[in-house]
Amino acid sequence: MASSATDPTLPLDPRLAGRLSFLPRLPTKPALGPGRHALGLFETRDAVLCVPEHVDPRLPTPLVVLFHGGGGHAGKILPMLEGHAQARGFLLLAPQSLHPTWDLVIAGNGPDRERLDRALAEVADRFLIDPGHLAFAGHSDGGSYALSLGLTNGDRVSHLIVSSAGFLSVHVQAGAPKIFLSHGTRDEQIGIDRSARRHAHLLRSAGYDLTYVEYDGPHAYDPSVVEQAVDFFLGDFFA
């Protein structure tokens, strides 16, 4: 049987394009208590969920999925948002790439998309996720992954928080997530002219609701800009 990889007249497999099967649903398992939890889904590089104090699993709760940078891991990227999650009451999920960086960066959508689907399903089985406040976020390679996968699944993801992304790779666009894009003007690893400024132009041209922030800094997220991004994400949650 011919596949879309060998016959260009056939439609692209949505999984290869990065489409997720996850959808929010009613929880079926006990909620997890406050703190960091390895979800127990994978023998190596398991997904980690941070649960703040006083979350009512019966009420819709915001969720941020935070992707680490190249060569990174959950423990390295969680400090970017963990304090905000605790202070402002949102769930924070940190998946981990199977290899040193995300498969989309290396060759295309594959096991990392599948692992993300499983991690999201596990969180949804334990907490009632607010579909209007479900964000993909990340820095560097993680920012590229959040932006690319978020635009591909914008009918499932409401917000994107993208820091110092190097590229975007989108085969299928769905939905219209709100986007917070930031980049340091002194970034020598990923120059702003060939990345964020170009991305901002493309996103605005495509009609996305974009908040774009440049800051005086190197290839590192800026805590004050991260705080702006959290306000962007939660701005209407308590309205």
PDB file of C-alpha atoms in Angstrom:
ATOM      1  CA  MET A   1       0.000   0.000   0.000  1.00  0.00           C
ATOM      2  CA  ALA A   2       1.346   3.448  -0.915  1.00  0.00           C
ATOM      3  CA  SER A   3       2.054   5.932   1.856  1.00  0.00           C
ATOM      4  CA  SER A   4       2.110   9.710   1.812  1.00  0.00           C
ATOM      5  CA  ALA A   5       5.902   9.488   2.045  1.00  0.00           C
ATOM      6  CA  THR A   6       6.086   7.706  -1.324  1.00  0.00           C
ATOM      7  CA  ASP A   7       3.002   9.100  -3.069  1.00  0.00           C
ATOM      8  CA  PRO A   8       2.724  12.914  -2.894  1.00  0.00           C
ATOM      9  CA  THR A   9      -0.916  12.738  -4.018  1.00  0.00           C
ATOM     10  CA  LEU A  10      -1.910  11.107  -0.728  1.00  0.00           C
ATOM     11  CA  PRO A  11      -2.631  13.273   2.344  1.00  0.00           C
ATOM     12  CA  LEU A  12       0.115  13.655   4.941  1.00  0.00           C
ATOM     13  CA  ASP A  13      -0.296  11.436   8.004  1.00  0.00           C
ATOM     14  CA  PRO A  14      -1.438  13.934  10.678  1.00  0.00           C
ATOM     15  CA  ARG A  15       0.850  12.296  13.242  1.00  0.00           C
ATOM     16  CA  LEU A  16       3.880  12.942  11.045  1.00  0.00           C
ATOM     17  CA  ALA A  17       2.718  16.535  10.714  1.00  0.00           C
ATOM     18  CA  GLY A  18       2.752  16.828  14.523  1.00  0.00           C
ATOM     19  CA  ARG A  19      -0.954  16.589  15.222  1.00  0.00           C
ATOM     20  CA  LEU A  20      -1.831  15.500  18.755  1.00  0.00           C
ATOM     21  CA  SER A  21      -4.705  13.185  19.572  1.00  0.00           C
ATOM     22  CA  PHE A  22      -5.111  14.615  23.091  1.00  0.00           C
ATOM     23  CA  LEU A  23      -8.336  16.342  24.072  1.00  0.00           C
ATOM     24  CA  PRO A  24      -9.297  17.649  27.548  1.00  0.00           C
ATOM     25  CA  ARG A  25     -11.793  15.425  29.337  1.00  0.00           C
ATOM     26  CA  LEU A  26     -13.242  14.621  32.743  1.00  0.00           C
ATOM     27  CA  PRO A  27     -10.704  13.161  35.201  1.00  0.00           C
ATOM     28  CA  THR A  28     -10.933   9.441  35.985  1.00  0.00           C
ATOM     29  CA  LYS A  29      -8.019   9.023  38.443  1.00  0.00           C
ATOM     30  CA  PRO A  30      -7.195  10.555  41.842  1.00  0.00           C
ATOM     31  CA  ALA A  31      -5.523  13.942  41.746  1.00  0.00           C
ATOM     32  CA  LEU A  32      -1.870  14.301  42.736  1.00  0.00           C
ATOM     33  CA  GLY A  33      -0.892  16.354  45.756  1.00  0.00           C
ATOM     34  CA  PRO A  34       1.240  19.503  45.746  1.00  0.00           C
ATOM     35  CA  GLY A  35       4.844  19.263  44.542  1.00  0.00           C
ATOM     36  CA  ARG A  36       6.832  17.684  41.707  1.00  0.00           C
ATOM     37  CA  HIS A  37       5.698  14.295  40.419  1.00  0.00           C
ATOM     38  CA  ALA A  38       7.290  11.989  37.867  1.00  0.00           C
ATOM     39  CA  LEU A  39       4.261  10.609  36.036  1.00  0.00           C
ATOM     40  CA  GLY A  40       5.630   7.064  35.796  1.00  0.00           C
ATOM     41  CA  LEU A  41       4.964   6.776  32.073  1.00  0.00           C
ATOM     42  CA  PHE A  42       8.491   6.142  30.796  1.00  0.00           C
ATOM     43  CA  GLU A  43      11.520   4.263  32.145  1.00  0.00           C
ATOM     44  CA  THR A  44      13.876   7.077  31.140  1.00  0.00           C
ATOM     45  CA  ARG A  45      13.337  10.831  30.886  1.00  0.00           C
ATOM     46  CA  ASP A  46       9.859  10.668  32.366  1.00  0.00           C
ATOM     47  CA  ALA A  47       7.479  13.630  32.218  1.00  0.00           C
ATOM     48  CA  VAL A  48       7.294  15.740  35.389  1.00  0.00           C
ATOM     49  CA  LEU A  49       4.178  17.480  36.688  1.00  0.00           C
ATOM     50  CA  CYS A  50       4.325  20.347  39.191  1.00  0.00           C
ATOM     51  CA  VAL A  51       1.153  20.773  41.202  1.00  0.00           C
ATOM     52  CA  PRO A  52       0.693  23.998  43.217  1.00  0.00           C
ATOM     53  CA  GLU A  53      -1.023  24.223  46.565  1.00  0.00           C
ATOM     54  CA  HIS A  54      -4.819  24.433  46.767  1.00  0.00           C
ATOM     55  CA  VAL A  55      -5.716  23.101  43.301  1.00  0.00           C
ATOM     56  CA  ASP A  56      -9.275  21.783  43.198  1.00  0.00           C
ATOM     57  CA  PRO A  57      -9.212  18.936  40.630  1.00  0.00           C
ATOM     58  CA  ARG A  58     -12.958  19.369  40.094  1.00  0.00           C
ATOM     59  CA  LEU A  59     -12.553  22.949  38.822  1.00  0.00           C
ATOM     60  CA  PRO A  60     -10.996  23.998  35.484  1.00  0.00           C
ATOM     61  CA  THR A  61      -7.292  24.677  36.039  1.00  0.00           C
ATOM     62  CA  PRO A  62      -4.786  26.311  33.659  1.00  0.00           C
ATOM     63  CA  LEU A  63      -1.950  24.117  32.388  1.00  0.00           C
ATOM     64  CA  VAL A  64       1.416  25.115  30.928  1.00  0.00           C
ATOM     65  CA  VAL A  65       3.496  22.512  29.081  1.00  0.00           C
ATOM     66  CA  LEU A  66       7.136  23.604  29.302  1.00  0.00           C
ATOM     67  CA  PHE A  67       9.735  22.255  26.846  1.00  0.00           C
ATOM     68  CA  HIS A  68      13.442  22.223  27.743  1.00  0.00           C
ATOM     69  CA  GLY A  69      16.246  23.402  25.470  1.00  0.00           C
ATOM     70  CA  GLY A  70      18.762  21.296  23.553  1.00  0.00           C
ATOM     71  CA  GLY A  71      20.765  19.034  25.859  1.00  0.00           C
ATOM     72  CA  GLY A  72      18.434  19.951  28.699  1.00  0.00           C
ATOM     73  CA  HIS A  73      15.982  18.175  30.951  1.00  0.00           C
ATOM     74  CA  ALA A  74      12.926  18.915  33.066  1.00  0.00           C
ATOM     75  CA  GLY A  75      14.899  19.918  36.141  1.00  0.00           C
ATOM     76  CA  LYS A  76      16.857  22.491  34.174  1.00  0.00           C
ATOM     77  CA  ILE A  77      13.881  24.271  32.608  1.00  0.00           C
ATOM     78  CA  LEU A  78      11.312  24.061  35.438  1.00  0.00           C
ATOM     79  CA  PRO A  79      12.755  27.072  37.360  1.00  0.00           C
ATOM     80  CA  MET A  80      11.663  29.262  34.430  1.00  0.00           C
ATOM     81  CA  LEU A  81       8.005  28.916  35.508  1.00  0.00           C
ATOM     82  CA  GLU A  82       7.738  26.783  38.640  1.00  0.00           C
ATOM     83  CA  GLY A  83       7.613  29.729  41.052  1.00  0.00           C
ATOM     84  CA  HIS A  84       4.900  31.371  38.975  1.00  0.00           C
ATOM     85  CA  ALA A  85       2.933  28.109  38.877  1.00  0.00           C
ATOM     86  CA  GLN A  86       3.040  27.872  42.660  1.00  0.00           C
ATOM     87  CA  ALA A  87       2.193  31.527  43.214  1.00  0.00           C
ATOM     88  CA  ARG A  88      -0.587  31.760  40.660  1.00  0.00           C
ATOM     89  CA  GLY A  89      -2.102  28.297  40.796  1.00  0.00           C
ATOM     90  CA  PHE A  90      -1.512  26.683  37.418  1.00  0.00           C
ATOM     91  CA  LEU A  91      -0.327  23.170  36.618  1.00  0.00           C
ATOM     92  CA  LEU A  92       3.108  22.891  35.033  1.00  0.00           C
ATOM     93  CA  LEU A  93       4.017  19.855  32.921  1.00  0.00           C
ATOM     94  CA  ALA A  94       7.614  19.317  31.770  1.00  0.00           C
ATOM     95  CA  PRO A  95       7.940  16.531  29.209  1.00  0.00           C
ATOM     96  CA  GLN A  96      11.435  15.367  28.267  1.00  0.00           C
ATOM     97  CA  SER A  97      12.717  14.539  24.809  1.00  0.00           C
ATOM     98  CA  LEU A  98      13.758  10.937  24.218  1.00  0.00           C
ATOM     99  CA  HIS A  99      17.078  12.106  22.770  1.00  0.00           C
ATOM    100  CA  PRO A 100      19.223  15.155  23.729  1.00  0.00           C
ATOM    101  CA  THR A 101      16.795  17.471  21.948  1.00  0.00           C
ATOM    102  CA  TRP A 102      13.313  17.285  20.445  1.00  0.00           C
ATOM    103  CA  ASP A 103      12.771  14.968  17.508  1.00  0.00           C
ATOM    104  CA  LEU A 104      11.337  17.770  15.370  1.00  0.00           C
ATOM    105  CA  VAL A 105      14.679  19.556  15.674  1.00  0.00           C
ATOM    106  CA  ILE A 106      16.546  16.416  14.567  1.00  0.00           C
ATOM    107  CA  ALA A 107      14.434  14.814  11.853  1.00  0.00           C
ATOM    108  CA  GLY A 108      10.680  15.251  12.270  1.00  0.00           C
ATOM    109  CA  ASN A 109       7.736  14.433  14.520  1.00  0.00           C
ATOM    110  CA  GLY A 110       8.010  10.983  16.078  1.00  0.00           C
ATOM    111  CA  PRO A 111       8.341   9.530  19.586  1.00  0.00           C
ATOM    112  CA  ASP A 112       8.386  12.898  21.356  1.00  0.00           C
ATOM    113  CA  ARG A 113       4.950  13.738  19.994  1.00  0.00           C
ATOM    114  CA  GLU A 114       3.700  10.318  21.107  1.00  0.00           C
ATOM    115  CA  ARG A 115       5.208  10.745  24.589  1.00  0.00           C
ATOM    116  CA  LEU A 116       3.658  14.219  24.882  1.00  0.00           C
ATOM    117  CA  ASP A 117       0.241  12.808  23.966  1.00  0.00           C
ATOM    118  CA  ARG A 118       0.556  10.235  26.766  1.00  0.00           C
ATOM    119  CA  ALA A 119       1.702  12.817  29.307  1.00  0.00           C
ATOM    120  CA  LEU A 120      -1.164  15.180  28.490  1.00  0.00           C
ATOM    121  CA  ALA A 121      -3.661  12.323  28.737  1.00  0.00           C
ATOM    122  CA  GLU A 122      -2.290  11.384  32.172  1.00  0.00           C
ATOM    123  CA  VAL A 123      -2.632  14.954  33.446  1.00  0.00           C
ATOM    124  CA  ALA A 124      -6.169  15.171  32.058  1.00  0.00           C
ATOM    125  CA  ASP A 125      -7.041  11.910  33.833  1.00  0.00           C
ATOM    126  CA  ARG A 126      -6.138  13.539  37.177  1.00  0.00           C
ATOM    127  CA  PHE A 127      -7.121  17.208  36.786  1.00  0.00           C
ATOM    128  CA  LEU A 128      -9.819  19.150  34.957  1.00  0.00           C
ATOM    129  CA  ILE A 129      -7.787  21.199  32.471  1.00  0.00           C
ATOM    130  CA  ASP A 130      -9.171  24.554  31.357  1.00  0.00           C
ATOM    131  CA  PRO A 131      -9.084  24.336  27.526  1.00  0.00           C
ATOM    132  CA  GLY A 132      -9.072  28.129  27.328  1.00  0.00           C
ATOM    133  CA  HIS A 133      -5.819  28.275  29.298  1.00  0.00           C
ATOM    134  CA  LEU A 134      -3.616  25.488  27.993  1.00  0.00           C
ATOM    135  CA  ALA A 135      -0.210  26.806  26.911  1.00  0.00           C
ATOM    136  CA  PHE A 136       2.875  25.401  25.226  1.00  0.00           C
ATOM    137  CA  ALA A 137       6.030  27.167  26.391  1.00  0.00           C
ATOM    138  CA  GLY A 138       9.755  26.765  25.952  1.00  0.00           C
ATOM    139  CA  HIS A 139      13.183  28.309  25.595  1.00  0.00           C
ATOM    140  CA  SER A 140      15.687  27.848  22.725  1.00  0.00           C
ATOM    141  CA  ASP A 141      15.055  24.400  21.137  1.00  0.00           C
ATOM    142  CA  GLY A 142      12.128  24.125  23.511  1.00  0.00           C
ATOM    143  CA  GLY A 143      10.798  27.440  22.213  1.00  0.00           C
ATOM    144  CA  SER A 144      11.094  26.197  18.636  1.00  0.00           C
ATOM    145  CA  TYR A 145       9.240  23.025  19.586  1.00  0.00           C
ATOM    146  CA  ALA A 146       6.519  24.918  21.467  1.00  0.00           C
ATOM    147  CA  LEU A 147       5.994  27.314  18.551  1.00  0.00           C
ATOM    148  CA  SER A 148       5.962  24.635  15.861  1.00  0.00           C
ATOM    149  CA  LEU A 149       3.808  22.114  17.699  1.00  0.00           C
ATOM    150  CA  GLY A 150       1.570  24.854  19.064  1.00  0.00           C
ATOM    151  CA  LEU A 151       0.727  26.277  15.654  1.00  0.00           C
ATOM    152  CA  THR A 152       0.081  22.722  14.433  1.00  0.00           C
ATOM    153  CA  ASN A 153      -2.309  22.109  17.340  1.00  0.00           C
ATOM    154  CA  GLY A 154      -3.790  25.552  17.894  1.00  0.00           C
ATOM    155  CA  ASP A 155      -7.264  24.051  18.147  1.00  0.00           C
ATOM    156  CA  ARG A 156      -6.100  22.330  21.347  1.00  0.00           C
ATOM    157  CA  VAL A 157      -3.617  24.887  22.697  1.00  0.00           C
ATOM    158  CA  SER A 158      -4.847  28.359  23.614  1.00  0.00           C
ATOM    159  CA  HIS A 159      -1.523  30.172  24.232  1.00  0.00           C
ATOM    160  CA  LEU A 160       2.134  29.908  23.192  1.00  0.00           C
ATOM    161  CA  ILE A 161       4.991  31.320  25.290  1.00  0.00           C
ATOM    162  CA  VAL A 162       8.111  31.258  23.137  1.00  0.00           C
ATOM    163  CA  SER A 163      11.562  32.355  24.304  1.00  0.00           C
ATOM    164  CA  SER A 164      14.618  32.587  22.014  1.00  0.00           C
ATOM    165  CA  ALA A 165      13.322  30.123  19.419  1.00  0.00           C
ATOM    166  CA  GLY A 166      15.579  29.322  16.504  1.00  0.00           C
ATOM    167  CA  PHE A 167      13.058  28.112  13.939  1.00  0.00           C
ATOM    168  CA  LEU A 168       9.482  27.116  13.277  1.00  0.00           C
ATOM    169  CA  SER A 169       8.426  24.072  11.259  1.00  0.00           C
ATOM    170  CA  VAL A 170       4.729  23.795  10.481  1.00  0.00           C
ATOM    171  CA  HIS A 171       3.122  21.506   7.898  1.00  0.00           C
ATOM    172  CA  VAL A 172      -0.464  21.937   9.108  1.00  0.00           C
ATOM    173  CA  GLN A 173      -1.981  24.981  10.831  1.00  0.00           C
ATOM    174  CA  ALA A 174      -4.994  24.612  13.113  1.00  0.00           C
ATOM    175  CA  GLY A 175      -6.800  27.061  15.349  1.00  0.00           C
ATOM    176  CA  ALA A 176      -5.554  30.473  16.429  1.00  0.00           C
ATOM    177  CA  PRO A 177      -3.508  30.394  19.651  1.00  0.00           C
ATOM    178  CA  LYS A 178      -2.400  33.665  21.217  1.00  0.00           C
ATOM    179  CA  ILE A 179       1.381  34.003  21.035  1.00  0.00           C
ATOM    180  CA  PHE A 180       3.932  35.665  23.329  1.00  0.00           C
ATOM    181  CA  LEU A 181       7.280  35.750  21.503  1.00  0.00           C
ATOM    182  CA  SER A 182      10.451  37.078  23.147  1.00  0.00           C
ATOM    183  CA  HIS A 183      14.141  37.216  22.266  1.00  0.00           C
ATOM    184  CA  GLY A 184      17.299  38.872  23.544  1.00  0.00           C
ATOM    185  CA  THR A 185      18.888  41.464  21.259  1.00  0.00           C
ATOM    186  CA  ARG A 186      22.382  40.303  22.317  1.00  0.00           C
ATOM    187  CA  ASP A 187      21.749  36.633  21.586  1.00  0.00           C
ATOM    188  CA  GLU A 188      24.931  35.374  19.880  1.00  0.00           C
ATOM    189  CA  GLN A 189      23.753  31.760  19.682  1.00  0.00           C
ATOM    190  CA  ILE A 190      20.525  32.429  17.769  1.00  0.00           C
ATOM    191  CA  GLY A 191      20.637  35.856  16.180  1.00  0.00           C
ATOM    192  CA  ILE A 192      17.423  37.809  16.553  1.00  0.00           C
ATOM    193  CA  ASP A 193      17.377  39.005  12.935  1.00  0.00           C
ATOM    194  CA  ARG A 194      17.243  35.480  11.531  1.00  0.00           C
ATOM    195  CA  SER A 195      14.780  34.160  14.099  1.00  0.00           C
ATOM    196  CA  ALA A 196      12.392  36.192  16.252  1.00  0.00           C
ATOM    197  CA  ARG A 197      12.085  39.228  13.975  1.00  0.00           C
ATOM    198  CA  ARG A 198      11.434  36.991  11.005  1.00  0.00           C
ATOM    199  CA  HIS A 199       8.981  34.864  12.990  1.00  0.00           C
ATOM    200  CA  ALA A 200       7.123  37.952  14.225  1.00  0.00           C
ATOM    201  CA  HIS A 201       6.665  39.189  10.662  1.00  0.00           C
ATOM    202  CA  LEU A 202       5.375  35.800   9.486  1.00  0.00           C
ATOM    203  CA  LEU A 203       3.006  35.398  12.419  1.00  0.00           C
ATOM    204  CA  ARG A 204       1.540  38.882  12.058  1.00  0.00           C
ATOM    205  CA  SER A 205       1.146  38.362   8.305  1.00  0.00           C
ATOM    206  CA  ALA A 206      -0.743  35.132   9.017  1.00  0.00           C
ATOM    207  CA  GLY A 207      -3.135  36.990  11.339  1.00  0.00           C
ATOM    208  CA  TYR A 208      -2.102  35.561  14.713  1.00  0.00           C
ATOM    209  CA  ASP A 209      -2.672  37.533  17.925  1.00  0.00           C
ATOM    210  CA  LEU A 210       0.992  38.238  18.712  1.00  0.00           C
ATOM    211  CA  THR A 211       2.692  39.936  21.639  1.00  0.00           C
ATOM    212  CA  TYR A 212       6.332  40.474  20.677  1.00  0.00           C
ATOM    213  CA  VAL A 213       9.003  41.508  23.194  1.00  0.00           C
ATOM    214  CA  GLU A 214      12.679  42.235  22.563  1.00  0.00           C
ATOM    215  CA  TYR A 215      14.928  42.630  25.611  1.00  0.00           C
ATOM    216  CA  ASP A 216      18.540  43.587  26.186  1.00  0.00           C
ATOM    217  CA  GLY A 217      20.032  40.181  26.914  1.00  0.00           C
ATOM    218  CA  PRO A 218      21.923  37.113  25.644  1.00  0.00           C
ATOM    219  CA  HIS A 219      20.620  33.607  24.843  1.00  0.00           C
ATOM    220  CA  ALA A 220      18.794  33.270  28.153  1.00  0.00           C
ATOM    221  CA  TYR A 221      15.255  33.937  29.268  1.00  0.00           C
ATOM    222  CA  ASP A 222      14.715  37.169  31.179  1.00  0.00           C
ATOM    223  CA  PRO A 223      12.741  36.766  34.468  1.00  0.00           C
ATOM    224  CA  SER A 224      10.889  40.060  34.018  1.00  0.00           C
ATOM    225  CA  VAL A 225       9.830  39.039  30.505  1.00  0.00           C
ATOM    226  CA  VAL A 226       8.731  35.630  31.795  1.00  0.00           C
ATOM    227  CA  GLU A 227       6.532  37.451  34.308  1.00  0.00           C
ATOM    228  CA  GLN A 228       4.980  39.427  31.446  1.00  0.00           C
ATOM    229  CA  ALA A 229       4.333  36.140  29.643  1.00  0.00           C
ATOM    230  CA  VAL A 230       2.552  34.677  32.667  1.00  0.00           C
ATOM    231  CA  ASP A 231       0.357  37.794  32.871  1.00  0.00           C
ATOM    232  CA  PHE A 232      -0.369  37.355  29.158  1.00  0.00           C
ATOM    233  CA  PHE A 233      -1.405  33.735  29.764  1.00  0.00           C
ATOM    234  CA  LEU A 234      -3.550  34.329  32.851  1.00  0.00           C
ATOM    235  CA  GLY A 235      -4.794  37.830  32.050  1.00  0.00           C
ATOM    236  CA  ASP A 236      -8.437  36.849  31.621  1.00  0.00           C
ATOM    237  CA  PHE A 237      -8.531  33.729  33.791  1.00  0.00           C
ATOM    238  CA  PHE A 238      -9.621  35.546  36.936  1.00  0.00           C
ATOM    239  CA  ALA A 239     -11.663  38.180  35.099  1.00  0.00           C
TER     240      ALA A 239
END
